[in-house]
mmCIF file of C-alpha atoms in Angstrom:
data_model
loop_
_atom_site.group_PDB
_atom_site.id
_atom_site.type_symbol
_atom_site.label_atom_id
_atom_site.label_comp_id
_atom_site.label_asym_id
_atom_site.label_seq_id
_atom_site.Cartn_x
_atom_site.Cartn_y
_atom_site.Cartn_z
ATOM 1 C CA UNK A 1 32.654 -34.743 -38.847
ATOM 2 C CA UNK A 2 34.876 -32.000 -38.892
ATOM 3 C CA UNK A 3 36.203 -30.150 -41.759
ATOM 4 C CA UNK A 4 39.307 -30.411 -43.388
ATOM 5 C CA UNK A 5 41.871 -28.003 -42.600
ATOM 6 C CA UNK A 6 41.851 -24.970 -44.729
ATOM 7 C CA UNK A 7 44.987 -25.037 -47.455
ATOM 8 C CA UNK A 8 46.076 -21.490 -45.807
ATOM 9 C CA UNK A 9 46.452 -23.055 -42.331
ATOM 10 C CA UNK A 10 48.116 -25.642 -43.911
ATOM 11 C CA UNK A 11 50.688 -24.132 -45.667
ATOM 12 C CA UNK A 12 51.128 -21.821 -42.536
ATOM 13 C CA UNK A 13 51.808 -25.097 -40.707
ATOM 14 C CA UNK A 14 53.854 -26.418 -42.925
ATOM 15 C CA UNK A 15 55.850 -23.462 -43.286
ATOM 16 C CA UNK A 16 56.296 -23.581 -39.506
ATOM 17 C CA UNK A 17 57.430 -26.826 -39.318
ATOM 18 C CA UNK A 18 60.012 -26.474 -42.083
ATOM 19 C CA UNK A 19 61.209 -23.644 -40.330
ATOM 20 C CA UNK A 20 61.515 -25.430 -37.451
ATOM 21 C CA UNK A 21 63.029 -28.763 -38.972
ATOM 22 C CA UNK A 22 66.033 -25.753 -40.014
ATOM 23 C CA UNK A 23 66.473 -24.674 -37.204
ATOM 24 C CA UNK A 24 66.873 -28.059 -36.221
ATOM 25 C CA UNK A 25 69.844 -28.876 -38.856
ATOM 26 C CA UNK A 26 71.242 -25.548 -37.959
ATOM 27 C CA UNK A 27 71.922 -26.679 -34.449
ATOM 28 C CA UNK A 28 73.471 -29.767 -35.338
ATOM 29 C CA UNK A 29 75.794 -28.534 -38.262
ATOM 30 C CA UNK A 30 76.167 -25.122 -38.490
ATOM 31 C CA UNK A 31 78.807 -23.114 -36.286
ATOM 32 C CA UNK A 32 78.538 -20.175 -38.658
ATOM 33 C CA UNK A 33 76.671 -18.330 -41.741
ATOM 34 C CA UNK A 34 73.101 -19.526 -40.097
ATOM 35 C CA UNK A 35 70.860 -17.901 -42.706
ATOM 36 C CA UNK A 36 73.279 -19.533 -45.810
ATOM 37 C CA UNK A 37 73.628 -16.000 -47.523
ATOM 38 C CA UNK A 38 77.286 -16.884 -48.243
ATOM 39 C CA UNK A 39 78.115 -19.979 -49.980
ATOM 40 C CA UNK A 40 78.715 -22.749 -47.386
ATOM 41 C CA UNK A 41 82.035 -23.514 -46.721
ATOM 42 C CA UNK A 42 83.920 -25.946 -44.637
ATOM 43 C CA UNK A 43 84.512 -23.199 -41.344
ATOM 44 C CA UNK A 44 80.643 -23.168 -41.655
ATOM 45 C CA UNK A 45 80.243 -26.130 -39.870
ATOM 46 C CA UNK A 46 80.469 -28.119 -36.724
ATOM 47 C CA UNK A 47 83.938 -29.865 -36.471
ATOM 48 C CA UNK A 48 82.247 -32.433 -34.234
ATOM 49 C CA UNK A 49 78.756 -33.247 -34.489
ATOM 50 C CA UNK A 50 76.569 -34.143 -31.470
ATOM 51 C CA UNK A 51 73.189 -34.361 -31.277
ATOM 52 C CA UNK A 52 70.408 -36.764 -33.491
ATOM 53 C CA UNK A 53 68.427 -35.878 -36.616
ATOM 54 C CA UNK A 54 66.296 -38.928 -36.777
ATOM 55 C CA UNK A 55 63.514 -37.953 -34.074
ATOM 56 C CA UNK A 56 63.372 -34.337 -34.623
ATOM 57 C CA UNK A 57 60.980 -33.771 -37.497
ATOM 58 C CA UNK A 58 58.788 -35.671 -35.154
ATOM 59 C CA UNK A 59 58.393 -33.930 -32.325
ATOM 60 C CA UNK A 60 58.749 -30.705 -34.435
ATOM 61 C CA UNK A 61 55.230 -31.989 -36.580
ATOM 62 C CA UNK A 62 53.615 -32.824 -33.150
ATOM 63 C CA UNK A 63 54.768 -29.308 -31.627
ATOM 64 C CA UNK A 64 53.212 -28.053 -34.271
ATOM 65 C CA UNK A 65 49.899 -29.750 -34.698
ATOM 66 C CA UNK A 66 49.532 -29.921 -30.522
ATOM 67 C CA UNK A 67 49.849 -25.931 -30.899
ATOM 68 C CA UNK A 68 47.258 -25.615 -33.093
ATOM 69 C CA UNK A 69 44.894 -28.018 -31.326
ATOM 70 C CA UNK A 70 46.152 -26.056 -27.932
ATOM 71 C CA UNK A 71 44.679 -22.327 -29.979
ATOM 72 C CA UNK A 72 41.605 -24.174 -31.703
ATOM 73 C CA UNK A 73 40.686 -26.187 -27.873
ATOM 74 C CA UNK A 74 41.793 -23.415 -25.718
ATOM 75 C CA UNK A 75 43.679 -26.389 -23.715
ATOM 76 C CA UNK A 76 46.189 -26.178 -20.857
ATOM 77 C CA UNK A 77 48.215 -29.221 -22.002
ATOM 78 C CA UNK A 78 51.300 -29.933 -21.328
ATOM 79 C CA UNK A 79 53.909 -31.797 -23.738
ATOM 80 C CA UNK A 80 56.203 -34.347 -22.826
ATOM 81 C CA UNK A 81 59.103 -35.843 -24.697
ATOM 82 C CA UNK A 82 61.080 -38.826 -23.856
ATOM 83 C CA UNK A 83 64.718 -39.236 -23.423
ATOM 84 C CA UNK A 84 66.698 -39.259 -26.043
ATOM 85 C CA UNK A 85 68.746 -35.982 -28.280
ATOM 86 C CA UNK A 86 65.950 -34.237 -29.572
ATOM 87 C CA UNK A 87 66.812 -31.155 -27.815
ATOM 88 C CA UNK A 88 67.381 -29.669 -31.399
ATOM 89 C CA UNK A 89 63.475 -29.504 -31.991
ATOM 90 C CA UNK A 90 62.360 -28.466 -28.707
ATOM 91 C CA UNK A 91 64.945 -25.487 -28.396
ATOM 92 C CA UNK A 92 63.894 -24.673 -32.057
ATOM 93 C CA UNK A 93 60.371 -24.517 -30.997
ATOM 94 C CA UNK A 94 60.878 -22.527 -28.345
ATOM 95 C CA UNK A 95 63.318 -19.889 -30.295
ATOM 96 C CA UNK A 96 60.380 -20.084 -33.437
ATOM 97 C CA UNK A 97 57.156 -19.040 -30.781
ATOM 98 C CA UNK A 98 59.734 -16.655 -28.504
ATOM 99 C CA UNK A 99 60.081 -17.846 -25.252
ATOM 100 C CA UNK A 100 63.515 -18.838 -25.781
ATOM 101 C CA UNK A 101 64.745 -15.567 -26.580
ATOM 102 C CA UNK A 102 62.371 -14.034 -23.796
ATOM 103 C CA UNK A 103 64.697 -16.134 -20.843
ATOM 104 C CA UNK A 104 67.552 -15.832 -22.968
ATOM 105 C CA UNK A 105 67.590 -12.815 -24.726
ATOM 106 C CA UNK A 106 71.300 -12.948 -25.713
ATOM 107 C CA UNK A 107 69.648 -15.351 -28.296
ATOM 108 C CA UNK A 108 67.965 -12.582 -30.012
ATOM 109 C CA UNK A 109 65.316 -13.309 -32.858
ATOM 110 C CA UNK A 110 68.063 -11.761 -35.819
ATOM 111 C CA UNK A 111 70.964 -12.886 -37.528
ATOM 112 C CA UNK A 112 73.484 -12.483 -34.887
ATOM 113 C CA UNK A 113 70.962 -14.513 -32.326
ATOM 114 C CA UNK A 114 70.084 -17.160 -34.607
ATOM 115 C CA UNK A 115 74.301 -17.711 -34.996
ATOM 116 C CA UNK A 116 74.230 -18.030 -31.339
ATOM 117 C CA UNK A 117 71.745 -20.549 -31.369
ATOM 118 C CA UNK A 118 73.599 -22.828 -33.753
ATOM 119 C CA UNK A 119 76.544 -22.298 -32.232
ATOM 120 C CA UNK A 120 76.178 -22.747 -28.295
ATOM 121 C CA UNK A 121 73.943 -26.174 -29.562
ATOM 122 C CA UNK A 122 76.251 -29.013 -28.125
ATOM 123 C CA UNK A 123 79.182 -27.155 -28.121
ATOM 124 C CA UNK A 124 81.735 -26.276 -24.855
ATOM 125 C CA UNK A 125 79.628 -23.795 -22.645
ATOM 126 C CA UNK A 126 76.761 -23.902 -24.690
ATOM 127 C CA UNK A 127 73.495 -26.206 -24.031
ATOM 128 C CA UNK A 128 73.316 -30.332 -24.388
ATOM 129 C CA UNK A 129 71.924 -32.106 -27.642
ATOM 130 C CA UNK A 130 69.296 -33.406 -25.321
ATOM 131 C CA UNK A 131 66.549 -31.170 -23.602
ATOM 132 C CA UNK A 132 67.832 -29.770 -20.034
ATOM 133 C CA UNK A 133 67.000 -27.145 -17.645
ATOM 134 C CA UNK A 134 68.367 -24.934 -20.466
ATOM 135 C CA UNK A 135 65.150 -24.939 -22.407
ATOM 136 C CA UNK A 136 61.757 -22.756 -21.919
ATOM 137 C CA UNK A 137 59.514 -25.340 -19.863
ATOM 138 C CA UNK A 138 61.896 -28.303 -20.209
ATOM 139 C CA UNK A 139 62.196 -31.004 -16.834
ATOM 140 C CA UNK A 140 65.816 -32.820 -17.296
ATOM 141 C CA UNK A 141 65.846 -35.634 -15.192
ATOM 142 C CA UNK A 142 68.857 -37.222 -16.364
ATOM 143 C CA UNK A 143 69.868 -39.809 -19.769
#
C-alpha cells in the first residue's frame, strides 16, 4: 500500500482548494473590494446573481487532487466537466495555476486583476456562469 499523504502536502492542498473555493464565491458575489480589506458593503456586491455554488467545491477538490496525481503520475490526462454553472471553479483554477492570466493577461495575478475577475464573471460583456470558449482548455458545446 501506499503511504498516506504527508500533513505538509496536505495542508498545501487544502490551502489550494480554499483558495480556489474563494475565488469561486468571489465570482458569484463580489463586483468590488475582491481581497475584503475594506469592510463589505452593499456596492460590494453583485446586484444580480448568476451562476451556482452547489457543484463548485467539487470540481475545485477534484482539480485539485487530479493535479497532484497528474505531478506524482507524470500523466497527460485530460479533465472533463459536465454541463451545468460551474464555470466559477474552472475559471478559478485556471486564474490560481496561471493560464488564465497567460491568454488573458488583462486579468492580471494582483488586486486590480483579481477585481476583474469577479467582476466580468456573469456580468454584461464579461464571461458566462458556465464554462465556454472563454476559459484556458475549456470545449463549450452548448447548455
Amino acid at each position: 500500500m501506499k503511504e498516506p499523504l504527508s500533513p505538509e502536502l496536505l495542508e498545501k492542498m487544502h490551502a489550494y482548494w480554499r483558495a480556489a473555493n474563494y475565488l469561486s464565491v468571489g465570482q458569484i458575489y463580489l463586483y468590488d473590494n475582491p481581497l475584503l480589506q475594506k469592510p463589505l458593503t452593499i456596492e460590494h456586491v453583485k446586484p444580480r446573481l448568476l451562476g451556482h455554488w452547489g457543484t463548485t467545491p467539487g470540481l475545485n477538490f477534484i482539480y485539485a487532487h487530479l493535479n497532484r496525481v497528474i505531478k506524482e503520475q507524470d500523466l497527460n490526462m485530460i479533465f472533463i466537466t459536465g454541463p451545468g454553472h460551474g464555470g466559477p471553479g474552472v475559471v478559478a483554477n485556471t486564474y490560481l495555476e496561471g493560464t488564465y492570466s497567460e491568454i488573458y493577461p488583462n486579468i492580471s495575478q494582483d488586486t486590480a486583476g483579481l477585481k476583474r475577475l469577479f467582476t466580468q464573471f456573469s456580468f454584461p460583456g464579461g464571461i458566462p456562469s458556465h464554462a465556454a470558449p472563454e476559459t484556458p482548455g475549456s470545449i463549450h458545446g452548448g447548455g
